[in-house]
XYZ file of C-alpha atoms in Angstrom:
331
model
C -57.122 17.696 -108.042
C -60.400 19.699 -107.706
C -63.135 17.278 -106.286
C -66.188 17.020 -109.185
C -69.438 17.817 -107.459
C -72.078 16.096 -109.288
C -75.846 16.243 -109.494
C -78.149 13.245 -110.755
C -80.762 14.422 -113.417
C -82.952 11.502 -112.669
C -83.322 9.883 -109.456
C -84.277 6.342 -110.828
C -82.797 3.110 -110.215
C -79.766 3.844 -112.150
C -79.362 6.650 -110.466
C -79.258 5.247 -107.241
C -76.307 2.834 -108.150
C -74.208 5.788 -109.555
C -75.272 7.804 -106.200
C -73.817 4.639 -104.334
C -70.691 4.426 -106.613
C -69.998 8.293 -105.902
C -68.167 7.580 -102.707
C -66.106 4.574 -104.090
C -64.530 7.292 -106.790
C -61.653 8.736 -106.710
C -62.391 12.564 -107.364
C -66.077 13.071 -106.999
C -69.328 13.640 -104.520
C -72.691 13.702 -105.143
C -73.983 17.579 -104.419
C -77.243 17.797 -105.949
C -80.309 15.990 -107.495
C -82.867 16.714 -110.199
C -85.970 15.712 -110.752
C -89.478 16.605 -112.385
C -90.851 15.615 -109.146
C -89.790 17.592 -106.061
C -90.622 14.785 -103.537
C -88.853 12.356 -105.496
C -85.446 14.384 -105.385
C -85.938 15.260 -102.040
C -86.103 11.176 -100.745
C -83.226 10.786 -102.902
C -81.318 13.102 -101.418
C -82.180 12.126 -98.291
C -81.304 8.581 -98.403
C -77.672 9.098 -100.447
C -76.682 12.415 -98.427
C -76.912 15.211 -101.097
C -77.441 18.729 -99.854
C -79.218 19.914 -102.757
C -82.203 19.510 -104.630
C -84.422 21.183 -107.554
C -85.807 20.979 -110.926
C -83.218 20.423 -113.731
C -83.859 24.111 -114.817
C -82.720 25.276 -111.197
C -79.646 22.693 -110.757
C -78.223 23.841 -114.149
C -78.561 27.563 -113.386
C -76.040 26.905 -109.939
C -72.079 27.586 -110.451
C -71.202 24.845 -107.676
C -72.262 22.087 -109.890
C -69.293 20.302 -112.039
C -70.737 17.581 -113.701
C -74.216 16.171 -114.316
C -75.424 12.160 -114.782
C -78.454 11.807 -116.471
C -80.384 8.930 -115.934
C -83.548 9.631 -117.184
C -85.809 7.960 -119.982
C -84.194 7.479 -123.198
C -86.199 10.468 -125.063
C -84.986 13.025 -122.497
C -81.369 12.380 -122.916
C -80.548 14.307 -125.672
C -82.225 17.383 -124.542
C -80.863 17.165 -120.938
C -77.174 17.189 -122.142
C -77.596 19.874 -124.564
C -78.935 22.169 -121.682
C -76.370 20.902 -119.372
C -73.724 21.515 -121.985
C -74.949 24.946 -122.625
C -74.755 25.895 -118.544
C -71.342 24.583 -118.798
C -71.426 21.047 -117.070
C -69.738 17.782 -117.891
C -71.951 15.378 -118.780
C -72.179 11.618 -118.149
C -74.731 10.362 -120.228
C -76.424 6.750 -119.338
C -76.691 4.845 -122.564
C -78.067 5.235 -125.184
C -77.395 8.701 -125.637
C -80.605 9.084 -127.605
C -82.954 7.192 -129.735
C -81.428 8.308 -133.052
C -78.265 9.376 -135.133
C -79.236 12.914 -135.761
C -79.776 13.402 -131.748
C -76.477 12.078 -130.900
C -75.082 14.551 -133.398
C -76.941 17.083 -131.857
C -75.233 16.453 -128.453
C -71.813 15.829 -129.416
C -71.953 19.542 -131.719
C -72.940 20.950 -128.559
C -70.151 19.199 -126.377
C -67.722 20.779 -128.968
C -68.874 24.083 -128.981
C -69.011 24.040 -125.209
C -65.496 22.779 -125.308
C -66.798 20.377 -121.734
C -66.233 16.614 -121.715
C -69.230 14.253 -122.640
C -69.592 10.769 -121.597
C -71.585 7.849 -122.870
C -72.180 5.561 -119.814
C -71.126 1.927 -121.566
C -69.920 0.599 -118.148
C -68.320 -2.138 -119.595
C -65.509 0.010 -121.185
C -64.541 1.564 -118.084
C -61.768 -0.023 -115.781
C -58.682 -2.470 -116.103
C -60.616 -5.112 -117.715
C -61.553 -3.368 -120.685
C -57.902 -2.106 -121.201
C -57.039 -5.789 -120.642
C -59.094 -6.822 -123.578
C -58.266 -4.017 -125.944
C -54.759 -4.856 -125.371
C -55.081 -8.590 -125.996
C -56.400 -7.520 -129.457
C -54.094 -5.002 -130.413
C -51.139 -7.592 -129.691
C -53.073 -9.947 -131.670
C -53.230 -12.647 -128.880
C -55.579 -14.408 -130.894
C -54.329 -13.446 -134.603
C -56.343 -12.041 -136.905
C -59.811 -12.257 -138.940
C -61.558 -11.855 -135.965
C -64.816 -13.230 -135.368
C -67.041 -12.164 -131.924
C -70.397 -13.411 -130.964
C -71.728 -11.544 -128.068
C -75.350 -11.090 -126.436
C -77.277 -9.814 -123.587
C -81.011 -10.212 -122.959
C -83.418 -10.698 -120.189
C -86.738 -11.615 -119.413
C -88.715 -8.511 -118.243
C -91.858 -10.080 -117.724
C -95.028 -8.291 -118.197
C -95.058 -6.408 -121.331
C -95.811 -2.825 -119.409
C -93.535 -0.001 -118.703
C -91.069 1.972 -120.915
C -89.345 -1.145 -122.198
C -92.478 -1.836 -124.206
C -93.548 1.881 -124.627
C -92.209 2.990 -128.404
C -93.470 6.665 -127.258
C -90.041 6.178 -124.630
C -87.873 4.909 -127.311
C -88.254 1.425 -125.848
C -87.231 -2.114 -127.046
C -84.273 -4.521 -126.701
C -82.102 -2.727 -129.218
C -81.850 0.650 -127.255
C -81.860 -0.734 -124.199
C -79.313 -3.966 -124.355
C -79.006 -3.997 -127.452
C -76.052 -1.558 -127.216
C -74.054 -3.645 -124.828
C -72.454 -6.421 -127.933
C -72.725 -3.658 -130.275
C -70.531 -1.596 -128.308
C -68.187 -4.335 -127.427
C -67.938 -4.987 -131.339
C -67.075 -1.606 -131.984
C -64.795 -1.313 -128.818
C -62.973 -4.752 -130.041
C -63.087 -3.509 -133.795
C -61.243 -0.423 -132.930
C -58.660 -2.361 -130.725
C -58.041 -4.083 -133.864
C -57.452 -1.186 -135.882
C -60.577 -0.853 -137.773
C -62.066 2.470 -138.237
C -65.699 2.025 -136.692
C -67.008 4.279 -139.255
C -66.215 1.480 -141.444
C -68.666 -1.195 -139.779
C -72.187 -2.004 -141.178
C -74.592 -3.822 -139.662
C -76.610 -6.850 -141.647
C -78.606 -9.998 -141.580
C -81.460 -8.289 -138.776
C -83.749 -10.813 -137.549
C -86.039 -10.469 -134.570
C -89.532 -10.076 -133.680
C -91.780 -6.347 -132.875
C -94.471 -7.113 -130.536
C -98.006 -6.391 -129.857
C -96.673 -3.147 -128.381
C -95.028 -1.891 -131.234
C -91.231 -2.250 -129.677
C -88.548 -4.937 -130.923
C -88.684 -7.278 -128.319
C -85.321 -9.521 -129.326
C -83.334 -9.420 -132.513
C -79.999 -10.568 -134.169
C -77.553 -8.556 -136.220
C -74.073 -8.758 -137.924
C -71.579 -6.076 -137.513
C -68.166 -6.077 -140.033
C -65.896 -4.399 -141.746
C -62.354 -5.616 -143.179
C -62.373 -9.185 -142.292
C -63.902 -8.231 -138.308
C -67.279 -10.220 -137.527
C -69.364 -10.056 -134.666
C -72.658 -11.781 -134.459
C -75.368 -9.632 -131.673
C -78.052 -10.787 -130.255
C -80.130 -8.946 -127.360
C -83.693 -9.516 -125.989
C -86.090 -8.319 -123.534
C -88.326 -11.008 -123.402
C -86.098 -14.300 -122.928
C -83.035 -15.041 -120.906
C -79.607 -14.678 -123.136
C -75.909 -15.498 -121.827
C -74.248 -12.207 -120.953
C -71.228 -12.955 -122.550
C -69.356 -13.245 -125.485
C -66.184 -15.222 -127.650
C -63.805 -13.882 -129.634
C -61.839 -15.992 -132.111
C -59.138 -15.731 -134.571
C -56.965 -17.523 -136.620
C -54.381 -18.292 -133.202
C -56.798 -18.710 -131.448
C -59.750 -17.928 -129.110
C -60.536 -15.326 -126.061
C -63.704 -17.009 -123.795
C -65.499 -13.601 -121.805
C -68.084 -15.509 -119.492
C -68.726 -12.265 -117.563
C -67.760 -9.530 -120.527
C -70.413 -6.773 -119.095
C -69.665 -7.186 -115.093
C -72.599 -6.609 -112.913
C -73.748 -2.908 -111.622
C -71.228 -3.364 -108.703
C -68.254 -4.969 -110.479
C -66.509 -4.806 -113.479
C -65.550 -8.580 -115.207
C -62.536 -10.212 -113.209
C -61.476 -12.428 -115.736
C -60.949 -13.476 -119.222
C -59.108 -16.654 -120.703
C -57.134 -16.727 -123.717
C -56.207 -20.185 -125.637
C -54.078 -20.509 -128.486
C -51.769 -23.506 -129.979
C -49.035 -22.270 -127.339
C -51.394 -22.785 -124.242
C -54.069 -21.571 -122.435
C -54.044 -18.486 -120.008
C -56.705 -16.559 -117.650
C -56.496 -12.759 -117.582
C -57.537 -11.663 -114.309
C -57.391 -7.697 -114.077
C -58.307 -6.135 -110.968
C -62.188 -5.243 -110.575
C -63.644 -1.765 -110.060
C -67.013 -0.469 -109.328
C -68.252 0.485 -112.776
C -69.789 3.531 -111.984
C -67.418 4.809 -109.964
C -64.819 4.561 -112.809
C -67.604 6.525 -115.201
C -67.275 9.370 -112.758
C -63.184 9.310 -112.595
C -63.567 9.289 -116.510
C -65.350 12.594 -116.456
C -63.467 14.165 -113.704
C -59.873 13.056 -115.369
C -61.246 14.829 -118.769
C -62.425 18.039 -117.116
C -58.910 18.231 -115.190
C -56.926 17.853 -118.557
C -59.065 19.831 -120.501
C -60.440 17.113 -122.890
C -64.053 16.786 -124.474
C -63.838 12.807 -124.822
C -63.018 10.374 -122.581
C -61.038 7.015 -124.050
C -62.987 4.486 -122.747
C -65.937 5.550 -124.868
C -64.830 8.304 -127.525
C -67.343 10.013 -129.800
C -66.093 8.378 -132.483
C -67.420 5.302 -130.847
C -70.912 6.736 -129.826
C -71.453 7.790 -133.631
C -71.099 4.238 -134.748
C -73.078 2.817 -132.122
C -75.598 5.120 -132.510
C -75.611 4.441 -136.593
C -75.609 0.676 -135.820
C -78.566 0.803 -133.469
C -80.346 2.611 -135.842
C -80.067 0.465 -138.334
C -81.173 -2.288 -136.388
C -84.252 -1.035 -135.588
C -84.647 0.205 -138.693
C -84.299 -3.733 -139.918
C -87.133 -4.337 -138.012
C -89.796 -2.137 -139.257
C -91.376 -4.581 -141.630
C -91.191 -7.455 -139.022
C -95.012 -8.923 -137.961
C -96.433 -7.833 -134.719
C -96.920 -10.036 -131.958
């Protein structure tokens, strides 16, 4: 199969993880680096072995780039994704696609019009671990009436930078709340539910002095499926999950994995006994890249790991979560 020539738009920390992962992918190479800062792009390209640098516009105008990875700040994702799709490039976009559901719809509409792959990069959804977990849920390993608890939180320290800047769509919900929400959406779908039926209620949390949500909890539910989700950028929270049902419980102590490796195992406890499932681990960024390459090869616009219906639902639920905290006290 043809090698996918990648450009990274946004040579920051996350872009560095993607660059280091590409050699572990089956189908991709790093070909170019784009930035609004030429010096930063050049330094990044030298470090990671990319032969080409330029502005975003210059790279998108080239015919030797097949796909772009967007790792800029949240507020720039949608415009860059639309521009890349209009230029004939496949897109892997860091989560979240955009701060609002309307912007996500604009991106997906352009992907559909262009007939090109667009994939949202929720890394825990890529690789054997996610497939094994979805299969366990689909096979009713722990029965029905599923109830998920999932969280992701860390203490950022000083309240500065993009995380605490409302003009850059900062806050816990958009930065890390998408992890438990995307997990809930994926598992609900694996259980046979339509993600569009999911609703988000019972919002609690705090908006800090800079005007962003610093921590939040909520309930996602539909047709007997319930998920209690939590996130924070000021407090350490477990990056884990538990899924219980009428016949047992699935424990997911490291469900989101790390930037270098997908989660290694989960346990299933039922009245019939306990078992541990140990799928092969993968480099999640490499797995994301290969999902886009396979979509390009097959002429698909979506990747099964994060189909557009999931991205739409995640954006809607995150929007409802943020809106639920609008009246929260500051500080």
